[in-house]
Coordinates of C-alpha atoms in Angstrom, one line a residue:
M1 CA 0.0 0.0 0.0
R2 CA 1.4 3.4 -1.0
P3 CA 2.0 5.8 1.9
R4 CA -0.4 8.8 2.0
L5 CA 1.8 11.9 2.0
A6 CA -0.6 14.6 0.9
E7 CA -3.1 15.7 3.7
A8 CA -3.0 12.4 5.4
H9 CA -4.4 13.9 8.7
L10 CA -7.2 15.7 6.9
G11 CA -7.9 12.6 4.9
G12 CA -8.5 10.6 8.1
L13 CA -11.1 13.2 9.2
L14 CA -12.8 13.2 5.9
S15 CA -13.1 9.4 6.1
Q16 CA -14.5 9.5 9.6
L17 CA -17.2 12.0 8.4
G18 CA -18.1 10.2 5.2
L19 CA -16.7 13.0 3.0
D20 CA -13.7 11.2 1.5
A21 CA -15.2 11.2 -2.0
E22 CA -13.1 11.2 -5.2
Y23 CA -14.7 13.4 -7.9
V24 CA -13.6 12.6 -11.4
R25 CA -15.6 15.0 -13.6
G26 CA -18.0 17.9 -13.3
E27 CA -20.5 19.7 -15.4
A28 CA -22.7 22.6 -14.5
D29 CA -23.9 21.8 -10.9
T30 CA -23.1 18.1 -11.0
L31 CA -20.0 16.3 -9.9
W32 CA -19.4 12.6 -10.5
W33 CA -18.2 10.6 -7.5
R34 CA -16.1 7.5 -8.3
R35 CA -16.8 5.0 -5.5
P36 CA -14.4 2.2 -4.5
A37 CA -16.4 -0.3 -6.5
G38 CA -15.6 1.8 -9.6
D39 CA -19.1 3.1 -10.4
E40 CA -19.7 6.8 -10.9
V41 CA -22.5 8.5 -9.0
P42 CA -23.8 12.0 -9.9
V43 CA -23.9 14.5 -7.0
V44 CA -25.5 17.9 -7.0
D45 CA -22.9 20.4 -6.0
F46 CA -24.1 23.3 -3.8
V47 CA -20.5 24.1 -2.7
G48 CA -19.6 25.7 -6.0
G49 CA -15.9 25.9 -5.3
Y50 CA -16.6 28.1 -2.3
G51 CA -18.1 30.7 -4.7
S52 CA -15.8 30.1 -7.7
L53 CA -18.4 28.4 -9.9
V54 CA -20.9 31.2 -10.7
L55 CA -21.1 29.6 -14.2
G56 CA -20.8 26.1 -13.0
H57 CA -18.2 23.3 -13.6
N58 CA -16.6 23.4 -17.1
H59 CA -18.9 25.9 -18.8
P60 CA -18.7 24.9 -22.5
E61 CA -17.8 28.4 -23.7
I62 CA -15.0 28.8 -21.1
V63 CA -13.7 25.3 -21.9
A64 CA -13.7 26.0 -25.6
H65 CA -11.9 29.3 -25.0
A66 CA -9.3 27.6 -22.8
R67 CA -8.7 24.9 -25.4
D68 CA -8.2 27.6 -28.1
L69 CA -5.8 29.5 -25.9
L70 CA -3.7 26.4 -25.2
A71 CA -3.8 25.5 -28.9
R72 CA -2.5 28.9 -29.7
Q73 CA 0.3 28.4 -27.2
V74 CA -0.4 31.7 -25.4
P75 CA 2.4 32.3 -22.9
V76 CA 2.1 31.8 -19.2
H77 CA 5.6 33.0 -18.5
A78 CA 6.3 36.3 -20.2
Q79 CA 7.1 38.4 -17.1
F80 CA 8.4 42.0 -17.3
S81 CA 6.9 42.6 -20.7
Y82 CA 3.8 44.3 -22.2
H83 CA 0.6 42.6 -21.2
P84 CA -2.3 44.1 -23.3
Y85 CA -4.6 41.3 -22.3
A86 CA -4.3 42.3 -18.6
N87 CA -5.3 45.8 -19.5
D88 CA -8.3 44.4 -21.4
L89 CA -9.5 42.6 -18.3
A90 CA -8.9 45.7 -16.1
L91 CA -10.9 47.8 -18.5
A92 CA -13.8 45.3 -18.6
L93 CA -13.9 45.2 -14.8
N94 CA -13.8 49.0 -14.6
R95 CA -16.7 49.4 -17.0
V96 CA -18.9 47.2 -14.8
L97 CA -17.8 49.0 -11.7
W98 CA -18.5 52.4 -13.2
R99 CA -22.0 51.3 -14.2
E100 CA -22.9 49.7 -10.9
F101 CA -21.6 52.5 -8.8
G102 CA -22.3 55.5 -11.0
T103 CA -18.7 56.7 -11.0
D104 CA -16.1 57.3 -13.7
E105 CA -12.9 57.2 -11.7
P106 CA -10.5 54.6 -13.1
Y107 CA -9.2 51.8 -10.9
S108 CA -5.7 50.5 -11.4
A109 CA -5.3 46.7 -11.4
I110 CA -2.6 44.6 -9.7
F111 CA -3.1 40.9 -10.6
A112 CA -2.5 37.8 -8.5
S113 CA -3.3 34.1 -8.5
T114 CA -5.5 33.7 -5.4
G115 CA -7.8 35.7 -3.2
A116 CA -5.5 35.6 -0.2
E117 CA -2.7 37.0 -2.4
A118 CA -5.1 39.8 -3.5
V119 CA -5.5 40.6 0.2
E120 CA -1.8 40.6 0.7
I121 CA -1.4 43.1 -2.2
A122 CA -4.0 45.4 -0.5
L123 CA -2.2 45.1 2.8
K124 CA 1.2 46.0 1.3
H125 CA -0.2 48.8 -0.9
A126 CA -2.1 50.4 2.0
E127 CA 1.0 50.4 4.2
M128 CA 3.1 51.8 1.4
A129 CA 0.6 54.6 1.0
R130 CA 0.3 55.2 4.8
G131 CA 4.1 55.4 5.0
A132 CA 4.1 58.1 2.4
R133 CA 1.5 60.0 4.3
V134 CA 3.5 59.8 7.5
A135 CA 6.7 60.9 5.7
A136 CA 4.8 63.9 4.1
L137 CA 3.4 64.9 7.5
R138 CA 6.8 64.6 9.1
E139 CA 8.4 66.8 6.4
E140 CA 5.7 69.4 6.9
I141 CA 6.1 69.5 10.7
E142 CA 9.9 69.8 10.3
A143 CA 9.4 72.7 8.0
H144 CA 7.3 74.4 10.7
L145 CA 9.9 73.6 13.4
A146 CA 12.6 75.3 11.4
D147 CA 11.0 78.6 12.2
A148 CA 10.1 77.8 15.8
P149 CA 12.2 78.7 18.9
A150 CA 14.9 76.1 19.3
D151 CA 13.8 74.9 22.8
L152 CA 10.2 74.5 21.6
A153 CA 11.3 72.7 18.5
E154 CA 13.5 70.3 20.5
R155 CA 10.6 69.4 22.8
V156 CA 8.3 68.8 19.9
R157 CA 10.8 66.5 18.2
E158 CA 11.3 64.6 21.4
H159 CA 7.6 64.1 21.7
N160 CA 7.1 63.1 18.1
E161 CA 10.2 60.9 17.4
S162 CA 9.0 57.6 18.9
R163 CA 5.5 58.1 17.6
Y164 CA 6.5 58.3 13.9
D165 CA 7.3 54.5 14.1
T166 CA 3.9 53.5 15.5
P167 CA 3.0 50.3 13.6
P168 CA 0.0 50.3 11.3
V169 CA -3.4 49.1 12.4
F170 CA -5.8 47.3 10.0
L171 CA -9.5 47.3 10.9
T172 CA -12.0 44.7 9.9
L173 CA -15.4 43.5 11.2
E174 CA -16.0 40.8 13.8
G175 CA -16.7 37.5 12.0
S176 CA -14.4 38.5 9.1
F177 CA -12.4 36.1 6.9
H178 CA -9.8 37.4 4.6
G179 CA -7.5 34.4 4.0
K180 CA -4.9 32.3 5.7
L181 CA -1.5 33.6 4.6
A182 CA 0.8 35.2 7.1
G183 CA -0.6 38.6 6.6
S184 CA -4.2 38.0 5.6
V185 CA -4.8 35.5 8.4
Q186 CA -4.4 38.4 10.9
L187 CA -7.6 39.9 9.4
T188 CA -9.5 36.6 9.9
H189 CA -11.5 36.7 13.1
N190 CA -11.5 33.0 13.7
A191 CA -8.9 32.6 16.6
G192 CA -8.1 29.0 15.6
Y193 CA -6.7 30.2 12.2
R194 CA -5.2 33.4 13.5
L195 CA -3.6 32.9 16.9
P196 CA -1.0 30.3 16.1
F197 CA 0.6 33.0 13.8
R198 CA -0.2 36.1 15.7
T199 CA 3.5 37.1 16.1
L200 CA 4.2 37.0 12.4
A201 CA 2.6 40.0 10.9
V202 CA 0.3 42.9 10.9
Q203 CA -1.9 44.2 13.8
A204 CA -5.6 43.9 13.2
R205 CA -8.5 45.1 15.3
F206 CA -12.0 43.5 15.0
V207 CA -14.8 46.0 15.1
S208 CA -18.4 45.5 16.1
G209 CA -20.7 46.8 13.5
G210 CA -22.2 49.5 15.8
E211 CA -18.8 50.7 17.0
V212 CA -16.9 51.8 13.9
A213 CA -16.4 55.4 15.0
K214 CA -15.5 54.4 18.5
E215 CA -12.8 52.0 17.3
V216 CA -11.4 54.5 14.9
E217 CA -11.1 57.0 17.7
A218 CA -9.4 54.4 19.9
C219 CA -6.6 54.0 17.3
R220 CA -5.8 57.8 17.4
V221 CA -2.2 58.8 17.9
T222 CA -1.3 62.5 17.9
L223 CA 1.8 64.4 17.1
L224 CA 2.8 68.0 18.0
D225 CA 3.3 70.8 15.5
V226 CA 4.0 74.5 15.8
Q227 CA 1.8 76.7 13.6
D228 CA 1.8 80.5 13.8
G229 CA 3.8 80.3 17.0
R230 CA 1.2 78.0 18.7
L231 CA 1.5 74.4 19.7
V232 CA -1.1 72.2 18.0
E233 CA -1.9 68.5 17.7
R234 CA -1.8 66.7 14.4
D235 CA -3.2 63.2 13.8
L236 CA -0.6 60.6 12.8
P237 CA -1.9 58.2 10.1
V238 CA -2.1 55.0 12.1
I239 CA -5.0 53.1 10.4
A240 CA -3.8 51.7 7.1
A241 CA -7.1 50.4 5.8
F242 CA -10.5 49.0 6.8
F243 CA -11.3 45.6 5.3
V244 CA -14.9 44.6 4.8
E245 CA -16.9 41.8 3.1
P246 CA -20.3 42.6 1.6
I247 CA -21.4 39.2 2.9
Q248 CA -19.3 37.3 5.4
G249 CA -18.9 34.0 3.7
E250 CA -16.8 32.0 6.2
G251 CA -18.3 33.9 9.2
G252 CA -21.7 32.4 8.7
I253 CA -23.3 34.2 5.7
H254 CA -24.0 37.5 7.3
V255 CA -25.0 40.4 5.0
L256 CA -23.4 43.7 5.6
D257 CA -25.9 46.2 7.0
A258 CA -26.2 49.4 4.9
E259 CA -25.9 51.6 8.0
V260 CA -22.6 49.9 9.0
A261 CA -21.4 50.3 5.4
A262 CA -22.2 54.0 5.6
D263 CA -20.4 54.3 9.0
I264 CA -17.3 52.6 7.6
R265 CA -17.3 54.9 4.5
A266 CA -17.7 58.0 6.7
A267 CA -15.0 57.1 9.1
A268 CA -12.6 56.3 6.3
D269 CA -13.3 59.6 4.5
A270 CA -12.8 61.5 7.8
G271 CA -9.6 59.6 8.7
G272 CA -8.0 59.6 5.3
F273 CA -7.6 55.8 5.1
P274 CA -8.9 53.5 2.4
V275 CA -11.8 51.0 2.5
V276 CA -10.9 47.6 1.1
V277 CA -14.0 45.8 -0.1
D278 CA -13.3 42.0 -0.2
E279 CA -15.5 40.7 -3.1
I280 CA -13.4 37.5 -3.4
Q281 CA -16.4 35.3 -2.6
T282 CA -19.3 37.6 -3.4
G283 CA -18.1 39.2 -6.7
V284 CA -18.7 38.4 -10.3
G285 CA -22.5 38.2 -10.2
R286 CA -23.2 35.8 -7.3
T287 CA -25.5 38.0 -5.2
G288 CA -27.5 39.5 -8.1
A289 CA -25.1 42.3 -8.9
F290 CA -21.5 42.0 -10.3
F291 CA -20.2 43.7 -7.1
A292 CA -22.2 42.7 -4.0
S293 CA -21.1 46.0 -2.3
S294 CA -23.3 47.9 -4.8
H295 CA -26.4 46.5 -2.9
V296 CA -25.4 48.7 0.1
G297 CA -23.8 51.6 -1.9
L298 CA -20.3 50.9 -0.6
L299 CA -17.8 51.9 -3.2
G300 CA -14.4 50.6 -2.0
D301 CA -11.1 52.5 -2.5
Y302 CA -9.7 49.0 -3.2
V303 CA -11.9 46.1 -4.5
L304 CA -10.7 42.5 -4.4
L305 CA -11.8 39.8 -6.8
A306 CA -10.8 36.2 -7.3
K307 CA -12.6 32.8 -7.3
A308 CA -15.3 33.2 -10.0
L309 CA -13.0 35.5 -12.1
G310 CA -11.2 32.4 -13.2
G311 CA -14.4 30.8 -14.6
G312 CA -13.7 27.6 -12.8
V313 CA -10.6 26.7 -14.9
A314 CA -8.0 29.5 -14.2
K315 CA -6.4 30.7 -11.0
S316 CA -6.9 34.4 -11.1
A317 CA -7.3 37.3 -8.8
V318 CA -7.0 41.1 -8.9
T319 CA -6.8 44.0 -6.6
L320 CA -8.4 47.1 -8.0
M321 CA -7.3 50.4 -6.6
R322 CA -8.9 53.9 -7.0
Q323 CA -6.3 55.9 -9.0
S324 CA -6.6 58.9 -6.6
K325 CA -5.2 56.5 -3.9
Y326 CA -2.8 54.5 -6.1
V327 CA 0.9 54.5 -5.5
P328 CA 2.5 53.8 -9.0
D329 CA 5.8 52.8 -7.5
F330 CA 4.1 49.8 -5.9
E331 CA 4.4 48.1 -9.3
L332 CA 8.2 48.1 -8.8
V333 CA 8.2 46.5 -5.4
H334 CA 5.5 43.8 -5.8
S335 CA 5.4 41.0 -8.3
S336 CA 3.9 37.5 -8.7
T337 CA 5.2 34.7 -10.9
F338 CA 1.9 33.6 -12.4
A339 CA 0.0 37.0 -12.2
K340 CA -1.5 38.5 -15.3
D341 CA -0.5 35.7 -17.6
A342 CA -2.2 35.6 -21.0
F343 CA -4.2 32.4 -20.2
S344 CA -5.9 33.6 -17.0
C345 CA -6.4 37.2 -18.3
H346 CA -8.1 36.0 -21.5
I347 CA -10.3 33.6 -19.4
G348 CA -11.2 36.4 -17.0
T349 CA -12.2 38.7 -19.8
R350 CA -14.4 36.0 -21.3
V351 CA -16.0 35.4 -17.9
V352 CA -16.9 39.1 -17.6
E353 CA -18.4 39.0 -21.1
L354 CA -20.4 35.9 -20.3
V355 CA -21.7 37.2 -17.0
E356 CA -22.9 40.3 -18.9
R357 CA -24.3 38.5 -22.0
L358 CA -26.0 35.7 -20.1
D359 CA -27.4 38.1 -17.5
A360 CA -25.8 36.0 -14.7
C361 CA -26.7 38.7 -12.2
G362 CA -30.4 38.4 -13.0
R363 CA -30.2 34.6 -13.0
A364 CA -28.5 34.7 -9.6
A365 CA -31.3 36.9 -8.2
E366 CA -34.1 34.7 -9.6
R367 CA -32.4 31.3 -8.8
G368 CA -31.4 32.6 -5.4
A369 CA -35.0 33.5 -4.6
A370 CA -36.1 30.0 -5.5
L371 CA -33.4 28.5 -3.4
E372 CA -34.1 30.8 -0.5
S373 CA -37.8 29.9 -0.7
A374 CA -37.0 26.2 -0.4
L375 CA -34.7 26.8 2.6
R376 CA -37.3 28.9 4.4
A377 CA -39.9 26.2 3.9
V378 CA -37.5 23.8 5.6
Q379 CA -37.0 26.3 8.4
A380 CA -40.8 26.7 8.8
E381 CA -41.3 22.9 9.0
F382 CA -38.4 22.4 11.6
P383 CA -38.3 25.6 13.7
T384 CA -36.7 23.7 16.7
V385 CA -33.9 22.5 14.4
V386 CA -33.3 25.4 12.0
A387 CA -32.4 28.7 13.6
D388 CA -32.1 31.0 10.5
V389 CA -31.9 31.4 6.8
R390 CA -29.9 34.4 5.5
G391 CA -27.8 35.7 2.6
R392 CA -28.4 37.2 -0.8
G393 CA -28.8 35.8 -4.3
L394 CA -26.9 32.5 -4.6
M395 CA -24.9 33.0 -1.4
L396 CA -27.2 31.6 1.2
G397 CA -26.8 30.0 4.6
L398 CA -29.0 27.8 6.8
E399 CA -28.1 28.0 10.5
F400 CA -28.9 25.1 12.8
H401 CA -29.7 25.5 16.5
D402 CA -26.7 24.6 18.7
Q403 CA -26.6 20.8 19.2
T404 CA -23.8 20.9 21.7
G405 CA -24.8 18.8 24.7
A406 CA -27.3 16.8 22.8
P407 CA -27.1 13.1 23.9
G408 CA -25.0 10.7 21.9
P409 CA -22.0 11.1 19.5
V410 CA -23.7 13.8 17.4
G411 CA -23.8 16.1 20.4
E412 CA -20.2 15.4 21.1
L413 CA -19.2 16.1 17.5
A414 CA -21.2 19.3 17.6
G415 CA -19.2 20.3 20.7
Q416 CA -16.1 19.9 18.6
G417 CA -17.4 22.2 15.9
L418 CA -18.2 19.4 13.5
L419 CA -22.0 19.5 13.2
G420 CA -22.0 21.0 9.8
Y421 CA -19.5 18.3 8.5
V422 CA -21.7 15.5 10.0
L423 CA -24.7 16.9 8.1
A424 CA -22.6 17.3 5.0
G425 CA -21.5 13.6 5.1
Y426 CA -25.1 12.5 5.6
L427 CA -26.4 14.6 2.7
L428 CA -23.7 13.3 0.4
N429 CA -24.0 9.6 1.2
A430 CA -27.8 9.4 1.7
H431 CA -29.0 12.1 -0.8
R432 CA -26.2 12.7 -3.3
V433 CA -26.1 16.4 -2.4
R434 CA -22.8 18.2 -1.7
V435 CA -22.7 21.0 0.9
F436 CA -20.3 22.3 3.5
P437 CA -20.5 24.5 6.5
T438 CA -18.9 27.9 6.7
A439 CA -15.4 27.7 8.0
S440 CA -15.8 29.9 11.2
A441 CA -19.5 29.0 11.9
T442 CA -19.7 25.3 11.4
H443 CA -23.4 25.1 12.5
T444 CA -24.3 27.0 9.3
L445 CA -24.5 25.2 6.0
R446 CA -23.7 27.4 2.9
F447 CA -25.2 27.1 -0.5
E448 CA -23.3 28.6 -3.5
P449 CA -24.4 26.8 -6.7
S450 CA -24.2 28.2 -10.2
V451 CA -26.7 30.5 -11.9
F452 CA -27.9 27.4 -13.8
I453 CA -29.1 25.4 -10.7
T454 CA -32.4 23.8 -11.6
D455 CA -35.7 23.4 -9.7
E456 CA -35.2 19.7 -9.6
Q457 CA -31.8 20.1 -8.0
I458 CA -33.1 22.5 -5.4
A459 CA -35.9 20.0 -4.6
Q460 CA -33.3 17.3 -4.2
L461 CA -31.5 19.5 -1.6
A462 CA -34.7 20.3 0.2
T463 CA -35.6 16.6 0.5
G464 CA -32.2 15.8 1.9
L465 CA -32.4 18.7 4.4
R466 CA -35.8 17.6 5.6
A467 CA -34.5 14.1 6.2
A468 CA -31.5 15.6 8.1
C469 CA -33.7 17.8 10.2
T470 CA -36.0 14.9 11.0
A471 CA -32.9 12.9 12.1
L472 CA -31.6 15.7 14.3
R473 CA -34.9 16.0 16.0
D474 CA -35.8 12.3 16.4
N475 CA -32.8 10.1 15.9
P476 CA -29.4 11.9 15.4
S477 CA -27.5 8.6 15.1
V478 CA -28.9 8.1 11.7
L479 CA -26.6 11.0 10.5
L480 CA -23.4 9.1 11.3
P481 CA -21.6 7.0 8.7
G482 CA -22.5 3.3 9.0

């Protein structure tokens, strides 16, 4: 027997939960599961690549375009050269952004391969821009001190010196998820992901939705300046950026409140720091708009896209930055081996074109309403089992009441944060439906199918959920693998 050297620990957990399925092909919202006996079983996929498959598995137009690109031998590795196809994709994204937000300011694009990398780009750029603001403020104060009495200037410099090196603070909301790399994981609220690496990188503060202004004030650090012979306070730029998701995907499918969005925008405008809107999971049409933040009128200074931008076949991400806040020299200090290659950029441009031509946003709204109706019907039938249904478009969550402490092994597994995975294993094996919980709220199942999900597939999910709810209520042991 060959040793298992890739994710052996995780593989053991998947086997225990009945989730160790090998999928061998996919089309639209169906994956084919090859079982140990060799037969292939169709499974309805409501996971959707964690939001990546707005157009489903292997959309025929994207596959045909990918084959054509490969046949034409478009280069993947042509770094440090002219990339017109990257500019084409940036323009296509700008045009949609301009339309949805009613603006005409260009957004510069820095490309990447993954969403977490797009977050890292935003972190780095925001700190580079903040550093420039600190340097400009220091230069201005020094110019004023040159004309001040020597003893006063000395006292001001002594007060200011240590404060200039105050490290940056990044703000984000409680329940946030922005990735698991060394920097991005610091913006992820889940302590299990973040705390083992807390000494590695940036400082983040997690803000309650109703306390945005209070938290911004708590970050305030002041310098001294001399103006017209008077000692005055100046605010040091400490907050580098405020990161926000229009819908918290991994945090339990929580939709950003419009008032909180307005508070974040107002605080950022007053404080001079950028708002980074993380559309990595919500963007490219999933919620009924291309940019989910347009639902609450939150135009980011940075906008992050990934996942669905690759059409399910390419690894692609981009950080869009408002040109009025863009630092051109950033292009000289940041790079990524696979970023803005011809293949992924051409695929991304075709994805944007398809989303527009197929009215994927309209489809997401209509299909999302049908799916939400089915989920709410389950909730109404099992109010003691299902706590809530929430989300927007085709990014929906179904939250179960806490089963911790329930008798038997299901209660024990719920106490370990595994209830959602137990339900996922049951739905896969008993009903051929693929779902997963959200990463930081594992009692909430998420549903992110493509815009082509059918009524029959939704009905199959609803049947499985009713059976799972009945088992939770009456006989939880049924949920466990035999």
